[in-house]
CSV table of C-alpha atoms in Angstrom, one decimal:
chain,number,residue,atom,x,y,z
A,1,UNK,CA,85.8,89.3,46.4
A,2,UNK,CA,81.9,89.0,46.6
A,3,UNK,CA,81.5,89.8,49.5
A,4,UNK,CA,78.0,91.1,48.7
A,5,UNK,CA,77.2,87.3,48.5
A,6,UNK,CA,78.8,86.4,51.4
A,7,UNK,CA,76.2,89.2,53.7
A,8,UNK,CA,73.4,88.7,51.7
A,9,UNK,CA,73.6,84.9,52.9
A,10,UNK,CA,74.0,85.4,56.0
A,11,UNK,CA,71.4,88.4,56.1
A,12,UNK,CA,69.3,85.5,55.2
A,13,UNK,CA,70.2,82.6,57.9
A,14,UNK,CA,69.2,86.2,60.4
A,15,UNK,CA,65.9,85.8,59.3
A,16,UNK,CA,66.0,89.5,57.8
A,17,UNK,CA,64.7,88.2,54.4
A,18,UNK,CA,62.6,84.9,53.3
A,19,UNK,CA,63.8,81.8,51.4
A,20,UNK,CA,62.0,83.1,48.0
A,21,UNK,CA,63.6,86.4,47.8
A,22,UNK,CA,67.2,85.1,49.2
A,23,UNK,CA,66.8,82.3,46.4
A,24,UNK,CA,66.1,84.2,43.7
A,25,UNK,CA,68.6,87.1,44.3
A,26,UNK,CA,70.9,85.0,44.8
A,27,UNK,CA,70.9,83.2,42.0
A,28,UNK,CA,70.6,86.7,40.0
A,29,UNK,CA,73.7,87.6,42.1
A,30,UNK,CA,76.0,84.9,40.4
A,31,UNK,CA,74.9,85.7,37.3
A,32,UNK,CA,75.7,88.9,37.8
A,33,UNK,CA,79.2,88.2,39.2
A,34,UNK,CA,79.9,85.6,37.1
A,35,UNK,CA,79.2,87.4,33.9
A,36,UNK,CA,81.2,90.6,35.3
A,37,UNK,CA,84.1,88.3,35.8
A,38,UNK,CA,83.7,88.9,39.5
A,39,UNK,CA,83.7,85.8,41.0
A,40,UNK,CA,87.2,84.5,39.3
A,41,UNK,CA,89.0,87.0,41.6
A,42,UNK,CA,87.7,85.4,44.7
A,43,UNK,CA,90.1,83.2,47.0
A,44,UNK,CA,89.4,79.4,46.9
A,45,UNK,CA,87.2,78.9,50.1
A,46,UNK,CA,85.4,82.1,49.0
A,47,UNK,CA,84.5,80.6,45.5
A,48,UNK,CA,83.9,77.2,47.6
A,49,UNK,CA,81.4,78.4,49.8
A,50,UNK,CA,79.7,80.4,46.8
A,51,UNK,CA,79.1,77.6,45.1
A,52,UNK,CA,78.0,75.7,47.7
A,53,UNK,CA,75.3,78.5,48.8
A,54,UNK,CA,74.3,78.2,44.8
A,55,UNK,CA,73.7,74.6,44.8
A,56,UNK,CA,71.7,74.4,48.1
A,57,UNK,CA,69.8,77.0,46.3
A,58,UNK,CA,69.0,75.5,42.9
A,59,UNK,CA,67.8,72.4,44.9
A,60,UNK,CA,65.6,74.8,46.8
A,61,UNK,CA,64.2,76.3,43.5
A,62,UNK,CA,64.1,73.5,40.9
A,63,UNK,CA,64.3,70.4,42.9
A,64,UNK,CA,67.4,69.1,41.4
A,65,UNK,CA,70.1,66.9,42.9
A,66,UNK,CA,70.4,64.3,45.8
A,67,UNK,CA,67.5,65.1,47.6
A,68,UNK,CA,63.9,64.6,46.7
A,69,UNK,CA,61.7,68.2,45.4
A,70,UNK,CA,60.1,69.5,48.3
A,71,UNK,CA,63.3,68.1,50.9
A,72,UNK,CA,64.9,71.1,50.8
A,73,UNK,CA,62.4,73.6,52.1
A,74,UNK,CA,62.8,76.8,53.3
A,75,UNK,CA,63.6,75.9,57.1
A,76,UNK,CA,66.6,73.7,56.2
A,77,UNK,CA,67.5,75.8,53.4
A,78,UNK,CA,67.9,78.6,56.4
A,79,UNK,CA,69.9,75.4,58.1
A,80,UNK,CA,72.0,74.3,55.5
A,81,UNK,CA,73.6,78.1,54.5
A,82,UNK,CA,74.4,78.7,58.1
A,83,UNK,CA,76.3,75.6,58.2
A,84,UNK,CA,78.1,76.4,55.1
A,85,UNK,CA,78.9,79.7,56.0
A,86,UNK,CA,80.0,78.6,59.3
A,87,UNK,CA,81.8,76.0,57.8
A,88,UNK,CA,84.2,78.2,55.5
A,89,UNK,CA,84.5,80.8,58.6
A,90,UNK,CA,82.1,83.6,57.4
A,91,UNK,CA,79.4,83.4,60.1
């Protein structure tokens, strides 16, 4: 289970790190775990709110998806992983 995921997100919507470095460990983290074969293990809302957390934070980084570059700043990137995690029950 990658659980190491799951804290380090939450580590982040406490304010303990900022949006740059939770970004891009992050998404060195799924690498990391995806390539180890790590993240095939994990239960369904695990791998759910994962991925979710990874999306939120390639918008952050490249500007990619619905919103427009720049929406998605660090502030309601903060936002939008607390809800997630709170959503799938790991806050």
């Amino acid at each position: 289970m990658s659980v190491t995921m799951l804290r380090f997100a939450k580590s982040f919507t406490e304010d303990r790190i900022t949006a740059e470095v939770f970004s891009s460990a992050y998404l060195e983290l799924r690498r990391i775990e995806g390539a180890a074969g790590l993240l095939a293990s994990d239960p369904p809302n695990v791998d759910e709110c994962i991925s979710e957390i990874f999306y939120l934070v390639d918008i952050h980084v490249l500007g990619d998806g619905p919103v427009d570059p720049g929406e998605l700043d660090d502030d309601a990137l903060r936002v939008e992983v607390r809800r997630v995690l709170g959503e799938f029950g790991f806050q």
